[in-house]
Short mmCIF file of C-alpha atoms in Angstrom, two decimals:
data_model
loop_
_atom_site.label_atom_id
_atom_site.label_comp_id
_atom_site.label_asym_id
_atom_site.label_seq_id
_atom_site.Cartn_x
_atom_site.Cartn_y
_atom_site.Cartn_z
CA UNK F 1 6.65 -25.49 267.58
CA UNK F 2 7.21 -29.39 267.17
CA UNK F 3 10.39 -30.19 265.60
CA UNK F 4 9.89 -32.62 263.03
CA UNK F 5 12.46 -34.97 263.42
CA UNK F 6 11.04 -35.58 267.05
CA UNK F 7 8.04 -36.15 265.41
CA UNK F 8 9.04 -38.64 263.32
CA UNK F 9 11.07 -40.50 266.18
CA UNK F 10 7.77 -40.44 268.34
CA UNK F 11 5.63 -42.02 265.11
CA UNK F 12 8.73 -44.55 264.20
CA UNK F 13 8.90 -45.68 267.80
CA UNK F 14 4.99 -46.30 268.21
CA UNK F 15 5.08 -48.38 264.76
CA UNK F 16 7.96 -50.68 265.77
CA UNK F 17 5.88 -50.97 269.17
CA UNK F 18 2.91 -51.78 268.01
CA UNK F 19 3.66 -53.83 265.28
CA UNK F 20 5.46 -56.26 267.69
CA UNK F 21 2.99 -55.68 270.36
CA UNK F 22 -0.44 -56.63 268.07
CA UNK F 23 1.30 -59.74 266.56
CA UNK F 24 1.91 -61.00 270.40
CA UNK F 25 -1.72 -59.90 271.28
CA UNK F 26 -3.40 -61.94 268.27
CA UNK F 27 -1.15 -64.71 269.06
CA UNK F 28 -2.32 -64.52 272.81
CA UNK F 29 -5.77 -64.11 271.91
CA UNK F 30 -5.60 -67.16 269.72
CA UNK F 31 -4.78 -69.63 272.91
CA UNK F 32 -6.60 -67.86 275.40
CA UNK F 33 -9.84 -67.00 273.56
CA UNK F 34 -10.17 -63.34 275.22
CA UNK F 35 -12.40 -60.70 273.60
CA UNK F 36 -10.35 -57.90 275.71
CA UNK F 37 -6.69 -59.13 273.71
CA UNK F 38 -8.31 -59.55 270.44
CA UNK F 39 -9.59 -55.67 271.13
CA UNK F 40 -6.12 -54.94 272.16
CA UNK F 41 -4.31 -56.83 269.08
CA UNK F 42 -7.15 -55.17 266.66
CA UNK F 43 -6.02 -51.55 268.73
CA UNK F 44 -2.07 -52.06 268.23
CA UNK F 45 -2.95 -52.84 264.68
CA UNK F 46 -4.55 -49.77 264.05
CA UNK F 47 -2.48 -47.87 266.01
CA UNK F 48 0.23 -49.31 263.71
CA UNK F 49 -1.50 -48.55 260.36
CA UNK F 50 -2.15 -44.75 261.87
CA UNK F 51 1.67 -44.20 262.61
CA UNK F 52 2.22 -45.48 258.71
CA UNK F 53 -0.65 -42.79 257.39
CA UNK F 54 0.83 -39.83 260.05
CA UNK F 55 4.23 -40.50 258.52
CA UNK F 56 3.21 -39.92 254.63
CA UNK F 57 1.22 -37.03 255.85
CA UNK F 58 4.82 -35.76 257.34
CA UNK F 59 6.48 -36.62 254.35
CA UNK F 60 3.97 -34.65 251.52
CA UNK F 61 3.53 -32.20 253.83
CA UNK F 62 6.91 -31.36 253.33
CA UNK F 63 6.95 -31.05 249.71
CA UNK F 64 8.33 -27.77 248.01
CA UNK F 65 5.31 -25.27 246.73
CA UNK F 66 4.29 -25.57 243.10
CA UNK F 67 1.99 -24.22 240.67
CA UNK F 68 -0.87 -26.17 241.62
CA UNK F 69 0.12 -25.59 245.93
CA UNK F 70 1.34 -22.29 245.63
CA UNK F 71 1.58 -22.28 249.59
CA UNK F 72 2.69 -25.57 249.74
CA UNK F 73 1.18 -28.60 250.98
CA UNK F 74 1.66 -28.40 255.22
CA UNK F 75 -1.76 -28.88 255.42
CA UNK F 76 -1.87 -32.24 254.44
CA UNK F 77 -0.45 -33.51 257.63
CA UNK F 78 -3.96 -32.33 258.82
CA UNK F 79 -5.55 -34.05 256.19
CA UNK F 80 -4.04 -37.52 257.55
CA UNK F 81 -4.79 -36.45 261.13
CA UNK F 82 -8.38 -36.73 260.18
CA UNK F 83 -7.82 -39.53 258.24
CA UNK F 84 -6.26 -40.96 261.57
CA UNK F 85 -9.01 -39.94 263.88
CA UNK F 86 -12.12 -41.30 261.76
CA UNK F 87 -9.70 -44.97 261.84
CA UNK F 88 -9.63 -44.51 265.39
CA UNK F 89 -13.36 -44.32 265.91
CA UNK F 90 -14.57 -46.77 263.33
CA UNK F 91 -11.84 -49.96 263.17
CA UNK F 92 -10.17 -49.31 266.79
CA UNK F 93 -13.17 -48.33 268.80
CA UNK F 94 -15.75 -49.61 266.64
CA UNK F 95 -14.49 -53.35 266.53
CA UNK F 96 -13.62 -53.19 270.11
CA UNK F 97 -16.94 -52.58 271.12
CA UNK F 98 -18.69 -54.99 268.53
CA UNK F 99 -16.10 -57.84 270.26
CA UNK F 100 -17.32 -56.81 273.81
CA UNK F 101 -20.35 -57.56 272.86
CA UNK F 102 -20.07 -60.53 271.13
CA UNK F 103 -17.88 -61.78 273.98
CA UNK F 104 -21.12 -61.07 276.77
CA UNK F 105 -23.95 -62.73 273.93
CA UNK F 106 -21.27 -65.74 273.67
CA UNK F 107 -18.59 -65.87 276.18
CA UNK F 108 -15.47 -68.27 275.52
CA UNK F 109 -14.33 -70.52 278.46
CA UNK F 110 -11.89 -69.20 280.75
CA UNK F 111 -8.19 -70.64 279.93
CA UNK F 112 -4.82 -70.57 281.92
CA UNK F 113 -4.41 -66.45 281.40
CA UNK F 114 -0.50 -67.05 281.42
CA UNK F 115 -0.22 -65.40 277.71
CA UNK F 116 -2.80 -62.84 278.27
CA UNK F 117 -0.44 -61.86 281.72
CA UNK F 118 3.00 -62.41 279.69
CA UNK F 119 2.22 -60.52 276.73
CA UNK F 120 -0.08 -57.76 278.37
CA UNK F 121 3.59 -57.13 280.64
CA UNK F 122 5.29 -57.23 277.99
CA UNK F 123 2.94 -55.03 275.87
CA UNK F 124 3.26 -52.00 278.54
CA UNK F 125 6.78 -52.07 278.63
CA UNK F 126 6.91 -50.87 274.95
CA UNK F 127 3.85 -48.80 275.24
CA UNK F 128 5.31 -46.85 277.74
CA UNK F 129 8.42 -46.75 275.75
CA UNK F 130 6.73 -45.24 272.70
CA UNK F 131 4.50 -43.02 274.57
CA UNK F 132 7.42 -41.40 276.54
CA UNK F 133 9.43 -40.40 273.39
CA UNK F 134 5.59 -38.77 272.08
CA UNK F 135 5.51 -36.76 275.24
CA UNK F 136 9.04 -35.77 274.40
CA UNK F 137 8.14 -35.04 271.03
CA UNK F 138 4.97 -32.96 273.05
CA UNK F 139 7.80 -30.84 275.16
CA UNK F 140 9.75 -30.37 272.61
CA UNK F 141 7.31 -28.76 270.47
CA UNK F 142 6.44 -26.61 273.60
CA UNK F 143 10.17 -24.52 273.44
CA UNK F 144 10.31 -25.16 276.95
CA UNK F 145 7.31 -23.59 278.35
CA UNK F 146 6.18 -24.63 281.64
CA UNK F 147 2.76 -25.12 280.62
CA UNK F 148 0.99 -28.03 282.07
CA UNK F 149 0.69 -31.48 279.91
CA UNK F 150 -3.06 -30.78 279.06
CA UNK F 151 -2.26 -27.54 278.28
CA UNK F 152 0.45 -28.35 275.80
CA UNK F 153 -1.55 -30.95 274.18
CA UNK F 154 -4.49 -28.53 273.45
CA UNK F 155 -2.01 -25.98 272.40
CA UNK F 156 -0.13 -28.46 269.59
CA UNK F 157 -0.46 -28.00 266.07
CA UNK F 158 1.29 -30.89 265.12
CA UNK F 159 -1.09 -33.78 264.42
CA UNK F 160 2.38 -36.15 264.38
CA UNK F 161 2.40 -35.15 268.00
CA UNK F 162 -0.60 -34.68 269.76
CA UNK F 163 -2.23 -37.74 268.04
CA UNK F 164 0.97 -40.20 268.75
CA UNK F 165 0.35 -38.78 272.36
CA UNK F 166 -3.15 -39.59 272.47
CA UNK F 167 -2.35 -43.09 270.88
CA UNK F 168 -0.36 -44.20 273.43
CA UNK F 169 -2.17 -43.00 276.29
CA UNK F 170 -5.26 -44.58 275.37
CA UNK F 171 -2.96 -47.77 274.38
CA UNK F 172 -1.37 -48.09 278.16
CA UNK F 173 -5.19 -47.16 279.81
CA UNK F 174 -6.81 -49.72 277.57
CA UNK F 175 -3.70 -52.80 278.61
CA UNK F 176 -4.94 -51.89 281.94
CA UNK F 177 -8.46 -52.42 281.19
CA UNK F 178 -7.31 -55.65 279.06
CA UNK F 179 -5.43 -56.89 282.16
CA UNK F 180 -8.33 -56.07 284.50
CA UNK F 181 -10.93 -57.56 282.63
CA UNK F 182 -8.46 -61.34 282.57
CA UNK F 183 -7.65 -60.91 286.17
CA UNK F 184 -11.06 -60.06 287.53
CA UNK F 185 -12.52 -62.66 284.91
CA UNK F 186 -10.45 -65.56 286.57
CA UNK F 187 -10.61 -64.17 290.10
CA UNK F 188 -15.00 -64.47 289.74
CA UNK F 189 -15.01 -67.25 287.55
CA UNK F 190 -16.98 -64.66 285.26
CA UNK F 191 -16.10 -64.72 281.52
CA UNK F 192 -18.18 -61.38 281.00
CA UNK F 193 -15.88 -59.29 282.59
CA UNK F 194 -13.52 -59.72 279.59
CA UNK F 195 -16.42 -58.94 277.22
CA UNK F 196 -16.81 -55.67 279.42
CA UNK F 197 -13.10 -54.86 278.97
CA UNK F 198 -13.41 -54.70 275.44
CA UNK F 199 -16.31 -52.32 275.12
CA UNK F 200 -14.74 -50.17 278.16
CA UNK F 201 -11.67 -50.36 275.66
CA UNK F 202 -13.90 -49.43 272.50
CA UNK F 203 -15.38 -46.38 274.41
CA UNK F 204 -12.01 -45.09 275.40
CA UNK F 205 -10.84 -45.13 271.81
CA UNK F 206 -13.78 -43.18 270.46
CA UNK F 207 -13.36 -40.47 272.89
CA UNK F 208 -9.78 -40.64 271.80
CA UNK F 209 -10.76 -40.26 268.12
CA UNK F 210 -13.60 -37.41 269.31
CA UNK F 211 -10.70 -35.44 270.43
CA UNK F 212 -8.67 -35.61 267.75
CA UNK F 213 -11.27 -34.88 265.50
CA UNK F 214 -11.93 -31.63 267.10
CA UNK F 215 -8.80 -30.84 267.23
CA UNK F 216 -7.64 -31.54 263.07
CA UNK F 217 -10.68 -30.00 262.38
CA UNK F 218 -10.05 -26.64 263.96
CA UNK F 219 -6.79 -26.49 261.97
CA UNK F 220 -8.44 -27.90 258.68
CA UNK F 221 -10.48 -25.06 258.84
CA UNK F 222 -8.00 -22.31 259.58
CA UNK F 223 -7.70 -21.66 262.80
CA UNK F 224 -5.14 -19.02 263.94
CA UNK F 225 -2.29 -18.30 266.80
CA UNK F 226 -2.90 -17.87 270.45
CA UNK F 227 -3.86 -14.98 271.92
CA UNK F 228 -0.18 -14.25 273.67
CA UNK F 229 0.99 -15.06 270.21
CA UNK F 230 -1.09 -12.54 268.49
CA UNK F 231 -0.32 -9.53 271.31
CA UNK F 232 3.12 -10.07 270.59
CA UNK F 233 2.99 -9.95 266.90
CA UNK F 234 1.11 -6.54 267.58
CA UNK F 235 4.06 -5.27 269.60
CA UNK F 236 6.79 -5.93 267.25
CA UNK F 237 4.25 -3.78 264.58
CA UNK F 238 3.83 -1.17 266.55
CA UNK F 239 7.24 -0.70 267.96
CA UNK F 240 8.17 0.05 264.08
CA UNK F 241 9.06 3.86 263.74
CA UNK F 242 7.03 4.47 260.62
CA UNK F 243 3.88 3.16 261.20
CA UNK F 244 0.72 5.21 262.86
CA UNK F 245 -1.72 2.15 263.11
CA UNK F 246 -2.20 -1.38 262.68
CA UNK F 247 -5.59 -3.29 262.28
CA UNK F 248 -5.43 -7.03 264.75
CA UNK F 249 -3.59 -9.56 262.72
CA UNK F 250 -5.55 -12.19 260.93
CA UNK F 251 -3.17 -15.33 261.06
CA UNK F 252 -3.80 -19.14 259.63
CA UNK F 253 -1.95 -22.33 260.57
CA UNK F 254 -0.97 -23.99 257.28
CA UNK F 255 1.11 -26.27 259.09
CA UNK F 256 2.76 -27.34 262.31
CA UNK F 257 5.66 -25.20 261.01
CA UNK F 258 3.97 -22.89 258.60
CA UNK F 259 1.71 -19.78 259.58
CA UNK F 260 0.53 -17.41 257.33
CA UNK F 261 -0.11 -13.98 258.42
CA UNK F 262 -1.89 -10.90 256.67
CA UNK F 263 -1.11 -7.12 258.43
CA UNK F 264 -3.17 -4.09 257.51
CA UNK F 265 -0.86 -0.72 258.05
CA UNK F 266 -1.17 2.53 258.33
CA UNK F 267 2.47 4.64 257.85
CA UNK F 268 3.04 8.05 258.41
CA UNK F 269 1.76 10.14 255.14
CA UNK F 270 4.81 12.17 254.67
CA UNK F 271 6.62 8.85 253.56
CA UNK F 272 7.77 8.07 250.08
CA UNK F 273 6.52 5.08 248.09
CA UNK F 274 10.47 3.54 248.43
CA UNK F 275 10.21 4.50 252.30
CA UNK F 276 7.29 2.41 252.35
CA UNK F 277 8.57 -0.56 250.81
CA UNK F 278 11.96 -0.21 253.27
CA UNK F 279 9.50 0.39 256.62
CA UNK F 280 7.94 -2.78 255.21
CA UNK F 281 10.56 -5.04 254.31
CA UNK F 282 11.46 -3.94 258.23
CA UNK F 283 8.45 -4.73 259.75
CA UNK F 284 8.38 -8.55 258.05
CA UNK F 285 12.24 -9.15 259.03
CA UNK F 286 10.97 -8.35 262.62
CA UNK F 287 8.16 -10.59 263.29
CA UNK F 288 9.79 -13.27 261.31
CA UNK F 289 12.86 -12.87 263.76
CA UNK F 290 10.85 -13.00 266.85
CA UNK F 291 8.59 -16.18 265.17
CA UNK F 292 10.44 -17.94 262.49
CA UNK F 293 7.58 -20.16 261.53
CA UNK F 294 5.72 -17.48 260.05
CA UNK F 295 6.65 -17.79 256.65
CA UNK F 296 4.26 -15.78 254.68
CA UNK F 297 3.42 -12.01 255.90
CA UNK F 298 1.07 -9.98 253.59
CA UNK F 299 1.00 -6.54 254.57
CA UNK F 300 -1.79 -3.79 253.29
CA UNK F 301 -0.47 -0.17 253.45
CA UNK F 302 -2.31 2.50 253.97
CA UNK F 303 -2.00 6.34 253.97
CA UNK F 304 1.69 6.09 252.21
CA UNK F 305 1.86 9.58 251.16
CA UNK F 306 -0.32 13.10 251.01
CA UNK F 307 -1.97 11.78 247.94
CA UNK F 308 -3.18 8.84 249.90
CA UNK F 309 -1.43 5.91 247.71
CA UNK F 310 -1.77 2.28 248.59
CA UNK F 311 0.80 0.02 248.51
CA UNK F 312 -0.26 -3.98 248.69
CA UNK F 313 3.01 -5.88 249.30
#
């Protein structure tokens, strides 16, 4: 599970990045007339305002439950992931695109490529920066598994994570299709190649925002633990002396740090209704001791005495 103050490190370090990094980029852009750093300034600066939306979904997602969010509100974190994902598509990769193509219908003359070279250096060195404290954010959320780096990315529930991950990855592949585009540009005397760099850069950023969309949208709608996660929970329930059966566990993220379980029981009938409640009060203190971030258990039991009582608990 993703530690949220690592989360909030990774999204405070992209936003100071990228706030510096698309003001250089416009400025660049500006002297130098290339359609690939405009794309890249117009990236940053959505990258920017994404880090600002992630961190108010962190913030009301950690609001206290109420009458109106009687579980809370973690899932609004994967509200703003969406929210994040559709910006991605439509302003990053959408603009990017449209400037590629303006670029090739109307290319600029080529210019000394000095700032576009100074600022796209200048511009990885911070990219990098904020994309290795995401991937530690990404590692740390893993409880050091030894999973592989695509693995743990499909695996995270934290949109704060995987998204500031994704962010910056795409960020550092599309400099180097920014700094392609101006090198090969001058290098053929061909000002379309820039234009092409900022619809290669467009593209990229959609299938950024694709994945992300998949991946909010599996948790918007409830999806549950892992498999391995699931067995385990199964274990601890059945290792309990009182109970005869348990039905598979129907689990729901709420949040990076909030799951939600529901356990259907079956104890031994020659227990009392107190007995029950004890065996139950047992079983709960065990999962939630083995995985802390399951914070609500709701547990069905069945078959509590000879009469056949049910207790709902």
């Amino acid at each position: 599970m993703a530690n949220p103050n690592s989360s909030k490190t990774a999204l405070y370090g992209g936003l100071i990045a990228n706030i510096g990094i698309a003001l250089s980029k416009f400025v660049a852009a500006y002297f130098t007339r290339s359609s690939a750093m405009l794309s890249e300034g117009i990236h940053s600066l959505v990258d920017s305002g994404n880090a600002i939306l992630l961190l108010y979904g962190v913030s009301q997602s950690q609001k206290p439950a109420d009458a109106r969010h009687p579980f809370g509100r973690s899932k609004e974190l994967y509200f703003w992931g969406l929210i994040v994902a559709v910006l991605i598509f439509a302003i990053g990769g959408g603009m990017s695109f449209y400037e590629g193509i303006k670029h090739i219908e109307h290319p600029e003359p080529l210019t000394d490529p000095l700032w576009n070279y100074v600022v796209l250096g200048v511009a990885i060195g911070f990219e990098g920066w904020a994309c290795w404290l995401a991937v530690k954010a990404l590692k740390a959320g893993a409880n050091g598994s030894n999973t592989g780096f695509w693995t743990m990315l499909r695996q995270s529930k934290d949109p704060a994570v995987f998204a500031s991950v994704m962010e910056n990855l795409a960020a550092l592949l599309g400099l180097v299709f920014a700094l392609a585009g101006v090198y090969l540009g001058h290098q053929f005397n061909n000002p379309y190649l820039d234009g092409a760099a900022s619809i290669a850069i467009g593209l990229l950023l959609m299938l950024v925002a694709v994945f992300l969309v998949s991946r909010t949208k599996g948790l918007l709608v409830g999806e549950g633990v892992d498999a391995e996660t699931l067995e385990g929970m199964q274990v601890i329930a059945r290792s309990q002396p009182y109970i005869e059966h348990i039905a598979p566990p129907l689990t729901m993220y709420l949040g990076p740090q909030d799951i939600m379980m529901a356990l259907d029981v079956e104890f031994r009938n020659d227990l009392t209704a107190e007995e029950v409640e004890e065996a139950i009060d047992q079983l709960q203190d065990a999962i939630k001791a083995q995985y802390p971030y399951v914070k609500r258990i709701f547990v069905e039991a069945k078959a509590v005495s000879a009469r056949g009582r049910q207790v709902l608990k």
